[in-house]
Coordinates of C-alpha atoms in Angstrom, one line a residue:
M9 CA -5.3 -6.9 18.0
K10 CA -5.4 -5.4 14.6
Y11 CA -2.3 -3.3 13.1
A12 CA -1.9 -0.9 10.2
L13 CA 1.4 -0.7 8.3
L14 CA 3.1 2.6 9.2
V15 CA 6.5 2.3 7.8
T16 CA 8.7 -0.2 5.8
R17 CA 12.3 0.0 5.2
S18 CA 14.4 -2.4 3.3
T19 CA 18.2 -3.0 3.0
L20 CA 19.9 -5.5 0.9
V21 CA 22.3 -7.7 3.2
S22 CA 23.3 -10.3 0.7
K23 CA 22.4 -11.8 -2.8
R24 CA 19.8 -14.2 -1.1
F25 CA 18.1 -12.2 1.5
L26 CA 16.5 -8.9 2.1
I27 CA 15.8 -7.6 5.6
L28 CA 12.5 -5.9 5.9
V29 CA 11.8 -3.6 8.8
V30 CA 8.2 -3.3 9.5
V31 CA 6.6 -0.7 11.9
L32 CA 3.1 -1.5 13.0
N33 CA 0.8 0.7 14.8
A34 CA -1.2 -0.7 17.5
S35 CA -3.8 0.8 19.9
R36 CA -1.2 1.9 22.6
N37 CA 2.3 1.2 21.3
V38 CA 4.1 0.2 18.3
L39 CA 5.7 -3.1 17.3
V40 CA 8.7 -3.2 15.2
C41 CA 9.4 -6.4 13.6
V42 CA 12.5 -7.4 11.5
L43 CA 11.4 -9.8 8.8
L44 CA 13.7 -12.0 6.8
A45 CA 12.4 -12.3 3.4
K46 CA 13.8 -14.2 0.2
H47 CA 15.5 -11.9 -2.3
N48 CA 16.6 -14.5 -4.6
T49 CA 14.6 -17.2 -6.1
N50 CA 17.7 -19.2 -6.6
A51 CA 18.3 -19.5 -2.9
P52 CA 19.0 -23.0 -1.7
R53 CA 16.0 -25.4 -1.3
F54 CA 16.2 -25.5 2.4
S55 CA 16.3 -21.8 3.0
K56 CA 13.4 -21.5 0.6
K57 CA 11.4 -24.2 2.4
V58 CA 11.9 -22.6 5.6
L59 CA 11.1 -19.0 4.5
V60 CA 7.9 -20.0 2.9
I61 CA 6.6 -22.1 5.6
S62 CA 7.6 -20.0 8.7
A63 CA 9.3 -16.8 7.2
F64 CA 11.4 -16.6 10.4
F65 CA 8.6 -14.0 11.3
V66 CA 10.2 -12.2 14.1
S67 CA 14.0 -11.7 14.7
A68 CA 13.9 -8.8 17.0
V69 CA 10.9 -7.0 18.6
F70 CA 11.1 -3.6 20.2
S71 CA 8.3 -1.5 21.8
L72 CA 8.2 2.1 20.9
S73 CA 6.0 5.1 22.3
P74 CA 3.5 6.4 19.8
A75 CA 5.2 9.7 20.1
L76 CA 8.4 8.2 18.7
A77 CA 6.5 6.2 16.2
S78 CA 4.9 9.3 14.7
T79 CA 8.3 10.7 13.9
L80 CA 9.2 7.9 11.6
P81 CA 8.9 8.3 7.8
A82 CA 6.5 6.6 5.5
F83 CA 8.6 4.4 3.3
Q84 CA 7.4 2.0 0.5
A85 CA 9.5 -1.1 0.2
S86 CA 10.9 -1.5 -3.4
S87 CA 12.0 -5.2 -3.8
S88 CA 10.6 -8.6 -4.5
A89 CA 10.0 -9.0 -0.8
S90 CA 7.0 -6.8 0.0
A91 CA 4.9 -6.0 3.1
S92 CA 1.2 -6.5 2.9
Y93 CA -1.1 -3.9 4.3
V94 CA -3.9 -5.0 6.8
S95 CA -7.1 -4.6 5.0
A96 CA -8.2 -1.1 5.8
A97 CA -11.8 -2.0 5.5
R98 CA -11.3 -4.4 8.8
L99 CA -9.3 -1.7 10.9
N100 CA -10.8 -0.3 13.9
C101 CA -10.4 3.4 13.1
K102 CA -11.9 5.2 16.1
P103 CA -11.2 8.9 16.8
K104 CA -10.8 9.9 20.3
G105 CA -13.1 12.5 21.8
K106 CA -16.7 13.3 22.5
Q107 CA -19.1 12.6 19.6
Q108 CA -21.6 15.0 18.8
A109 CA -24.7 14.8 16.9
L110 CA -24.4 16.1 13.2
H111 CA -27.6 17.9 12.0
Q112 CA -28.6 18.3 8.4
P113 CA -25.3 17.9 6.7
K114 CA -24.9 19.2 3.2
V115 CA -22.0 18.3 1.1
I116 CA -19.9 21.1 -0.7
D117 CA -17.1 19.0 -2.1
G118 CA -15.6 15.9 -1.1
D119 CA -13.8 16.9 2.1
T120 CA -16.0 19.7 3.0
L121 CA -19.6 20.0 4.2
Y122 CA -21.9 22.1 5.9
G123 CA -23.6 21.2 9.1
N124 CA -24.7 22.4 12.6
G125 CA -24.5 25.9 11.2
Q126 CA -20.9 25.8 10.0
K127 CA -18.5 24.4 7.4
I128 CA -16.6 21.2 8.4
R129 CA -13.4 20.3 7.0
L130 CA -12.7 16.4 7.1
I131 CA -9.5 15.5 9.1
G132 CA -7.0 13.3 7.2
I133 CA -8.2 13.5 3.5
N134 CA -7.9 15.9 0.5
T135 CA -10.1 15.2 -2.5
P136 CA -9.8 16.7 -5.9
E137 CA -11.1 20.4 -6.2
L138 CA -14.1 21.1 -7.7
G139 CA -14.1 23.9 -10.5
Y140 CA -15.5 27.4 -9.5
D141 CA -15.7 30.6 -11.7
N142 CA -15.6 28.7 -15.1
S143 CA -12.6 26.9 -14.1
P144 CA -12.5 23.0 -14.7
S145 CA -12.9 20.6 -11.9
E146 CA -10.0 18.2 -11.3
P147 CA -10.5 14.7 -12.3
F148 CA -12.8 12.5 -9.8
A149 CA -13.7 15.9 -7.9
L150 CA -17.5 15.4 -8.9
A151 CA -17.3 11.7 -8.1
A152 CA -15.9 12.2 -4.5
K153 CA -18.4 14.8 -3.9
Q154 CA -21.3 12.5 -5.1
E155 CA -19.7 9.6 -3.1
A156 CA -19.7 11.7 0.0
K157 CA -23.3 12.7 -0.3
R158 CA -24.4 9.0 -0.9
W159 CA -22.5 7.8 2.2
L160 CA -24.2 10.5 4.3
E161 CA -27.6 9.6 2.9
Q162 CA -27.1 5.8 3.3
S163 CA -25.2 5.5 6.6
S164 CA -28.0 6.3 9.0
K165 CA -30.0 9.1 10.5
H166 CA -27.8 9.1 13.2
L167 CA -24.4 11.0 12.2
F168 CA -21.8 12.3 14.6
F169 CA -18.7 14.6 14.5
V170 CA -15.4 14.3 16.6
K171 CA -13.4 17.3 16.7
G172 CA -9.9 17.3 16.1
K173 CA -7.0 18.3 18.5
Q174 CA -6.7 21.3 16.4
Q175 CA -10.5 22.3 15.9
R176 CA -10.3 25.3 13.2
D177 CA -8.2 25.6 10.2
R178 CA -7.0 29.0 8.9
Y179 CA -10.0 29.5 7.1
G180 CA -12.2 29.0 10.1
R181 CA -13.7 25.8 9.2
M182 CA -14.2 23.0 11.8
L183 CA -11.7 20.2 11.7
A184 CA -13.5 17.1 12.4
Y185 CA -14.1 13.3 11.8
I186 CA -17.5 12.3 10.6
V187 CA -18.7 9.1 12.0
N188 CA -22.1 7.2 11.3
E189 CA -23.8 5.0 13.8
Q190 CA -21.7 2.0 12.9
G191 CA -18.5 3.8 13.8
E192 CA -17.4 4.1 10.1
L193 CA -15.6 7.2 8.9
L194 CA -16.3 9.2 6.0
S195 CA -12.7 10.1 5.5
K196 CA -11.8 6.4 5.3
H197 CA -14.5 5.3 3.0
L198 CA -13.4 7.9 0.5
L199 CA -9.8 6.8 0.7
L200 CA -11.0 3.1 0.2
K201 CA -12.9 4.2 -2.9
G202 CA -9.6 6.0 -4.3
L203 CA -11.5 9.3 -4.2
G204 CA -8.9 11.1 -2.2
F205 CA -5.4 11.5 -0.6
Y206 CA -4.3 10.8 2.8
I207 CA -2.8 14.1 4.4
A208 CA -0.8 14.6 7.6
V209 CA -1.2 17.9 9.5
P210 CA -0.2 17.8 13.1
P211 CA -1.6 17.5 15.5
N212 CA -4.6 15.9 13.9
T213 CA -2.6 12.7 13.1
E214 CA -4.1 10.1 15.6
L215 CA -5.7 8.0 12.7
L216 CA -2.8 8.5 10.2
P217 CA -2.0 4.8 10.1
C218 CA -5.7 4.1 9.3
F219 CA -5.8 6.5 6.4
I220 CA -2.4 5.6 5.0
A221 CA -3.5 1.8 4.9
A222 CA -6.9 2.9 3.3
E223 CA -5.3 4.9 0.6
Q224 CA -2.7 2.0 -0.1
G225 CA -5.6 -0.5 -0.6
A226 CA -7.1 1.7 -3.0
R227 CA -3.7 2.3 -4.9
N228 CA -3.0 -1.3 -5.0
N229 CA -6.5 -2.0 -6.7
R230 CA -6.1 0.9 -9.0
Q231 CA -9.4 2.3 -7.8
N232 CA -10.6 5.7 -9.4
I233 CA -7.9 8.2 -9.0
W234 CA -5.2 5.6 -8.9
R235 CA -6.3 4.2 -12.4
E236 CA -4.6 7.0 -14.1
L237 CA -2.6 9.2 -11.8
S238 CA 1.1 9.3 -11.7
P239 CA 3.3 11.9 -9.7
T240 CA 4.3 15.0 -11.4
T241 CA 8.1 15.0 -12.0
T242 CA 10.4 17.8 -11.1
G243 CA 10.7 20.2 -13.9
N244 CA 7.2 19.6 -15.1
V245 CA 5.2 21.3 -12.4
S246 CA 2.9 24.0 -14.2
Q247 CA 0.4 25.1 -11.6
P248 CA 0.1 25.3 -7.7
G249 CA -2.4 23.4 -5.6
F250 CA -2.4 19.9 -4.2
Q251 CA -0.1 17.5 -6.0
L252 CA 2.1 14.3 -5.7
V253 CA 5.6 15.1 -7.0
L254 CA 8.4 12.9 -7.8
G255 CA 12.0 14.0 -7.7
K256 CA 15.7 13.4 -6.7
V257 CA 16.9 15.2 -3.8
T258 CA 19.9 17.5 -4.9
S259 CA 20.5 19.1 -1.8
V260 CA 19.7 19.3 2.0
I261 CA 20.2 22.3 3.8
I262 CA 19.9 22.6 7.7
T263 CA 19.7 26.1 9.3
D264 CA 18.7 27.2 12.8
N265 CA 15.0 28.1 11.7
H266 CA 14.1 25.7 8.7
W267 CA 15.2 22.8 7.1
W268 CA 15.2 22.6 3.4
V269 CA 15.2 19.6 1.0
I270 CA 15.3 20.5 -2.7
L271 CA 13.9 18.4 -5.3
G272 CA 15.7 18.9 -8.6
K273 CA 16.1 22.5 -9.3
D274 CA 12.7 23.8 -8.9
I275 CA 10.9 22.3 -5.8
A276 CA 11.9 23.1 -2.2
L277 CA 10.5 21.2 0.8
K278 CA 10.4 23.3 3.8
I279 CA 10.3 21.8 7.3
Q280 CA 9.5 24.8 9.6
K281 CA 10.8 24.7 13.3
A282 CA 7.5 23.9 14.9
D283 CA 7.3 20.8 12.9
Q284 CA 10.9 19.7 13.3
P285 CA 10.3 17.4 16.4
F286 CA 8.3 15.2 14.1
F287 CA 11.3 14.5 12.1
D288 CA 14.8 12.9 12.8
V289 CA 17.3 15.4 11.5
E290 CA 19.8 12.7 10.6
W291 CA 17.4 11.1 8.5
V292 CA 16.6 14.3 6.7
K293 CA 20.4 14.8 6.0
K294 CA 20.6 11.5 4.5
L295 CA 17.8 12.3 1.9
K296 CA 20.2 13.6 -0.4
N297 CA 20.6 11.7 -3.7
T298 CA 17.6 9.6 -3.0
T299 CA 14.3 9.7 -4.9
L300 CA 11.1 10.9 -3.1
E301 CA 7.5 11.0 -3.7
V302 CA 6.0 14.0 -1.7
R303 CA 2.5 15.0 -1.4
G304 CA 1.2 18.5 -0.5
W305 CA 0.3 22.0 -1.7
L306 CA 2.6 23.5 -4.0
I307 CA 3.1 27.4 -3.7
D308 CA 4.3 29.4 -6.6
R309 CA 6.8 31.7 -5.0
Q310 CA 7.4 33.4 -8.4
R311 CA 3.9 35.0 -8.1
K312 CA 5.0 36.9 -5.1
R313 CA 8.1 38.3 -6.5
R314 CA 8.8 40.0 -9.8
K315 CA 12.1 38.1 -10.0
L316 CA 12.9 35.1 -8.1
P317 CA 16.5 34.9 -6.7
K318 CA 18.6 32.3 -8.7
H319 CA 19.3 30.1 -5.7
Y320 CA 15.4 29.9 -5.0
A321 CA 13.2 27.0 -6.2
R322 CA 10.1 28.3 -7.7
W323 CA 7.8 25.7 -6.2
L324 CA 7.5 25.4 -2.4
V325 CA 5.9 22.8 -0.4
L326 CA 5.5 23.0 3.6
V327 CA 6.2 19.5 4.7
R328 CA 4.7 19.2 8.2
H329 CA 4.9 15.3 8.9
P330 CA 7.3 12.8 7.6
A331 CA 4.4 10.4 6.6
V332 CA 3.8 12.8 3.4
I333 CA 7.3 11.7 2.2
Q334 CA 7.9 8.2 0.5
L335 CA 11.3 7.1 -0.4
K336 CA 10.9 5.4 -3.7
K337 CA 14.5 4.0 -4.5
P338 CA 15.9 3.3 -1.0
S339 CA 19.7 2.9 -1.2
N340 CA 21.5 -0.1 0.4
R341 CA 22.1 1.3 3.7
V342 CA 19.9 1.4 6.9
Y343 CA 18.7 4.7 7.9

């Protein structure tokens, strides 16, 4: 059985050891393993030997439902003890649903194509935007388009699409996975090449662990986008659109309708009521004073108002799933 790393959390429990909690997504359930990893290179010889040979791999194993697992936030371990992602290239990322033949596909950009008489938006990925009306293209936008075209041409004559649980986006485009005869996914291929970012938009999240692992592999290897990209820090956002942003949480506001997480003074993360079942409210509350990397589409609220109220952050990000949040500097407590 193959697993993809979905979540890592870490906490310092002594000067010698770090407990690393790893959540692995399987085909029907989620395995939670508590690993004991060496934190201090000056640990006693016996402890070092035992850790290297056996790693004391499982001290507790629990079984969780996929629904519960989907609510867990995606953390990135930050210590000398790190979790290794299973090679995304070997993961079985097969979408559920009926496969239908895809006829005469034409690539529009890296994550959108035309086929079967309609526009199709790939699920699980966002690629850099091509420039239109004399506006410049984002870095690697053309490379993503060319790689998508090459993959479609070389995969085989038999291409298929599988519709998502949500079948249309707000622009009327079909939301689907594109699959070749070998069962390979176009979204996963582009993520492995470092030509896009995984996104998590419920309810189309069934292959999220696969896409996270694919991106992490490209990120670790500094492929294409990841050779140069660094998240935009709070206070330095200058334009709307999809971005990775990095900032410290200055406040968390829980209301009856929406939950708000404020980064610095100028970025507000909004969790709408419809998406709150994917989150643990206690975890959200404890984000205050942590540093987060968040991905999503930044909306400039100043454009819609002549004057923005003083307590309003200028930039708004709708956060629909906890997987788009990564805790960059975990505190020394377990969440």
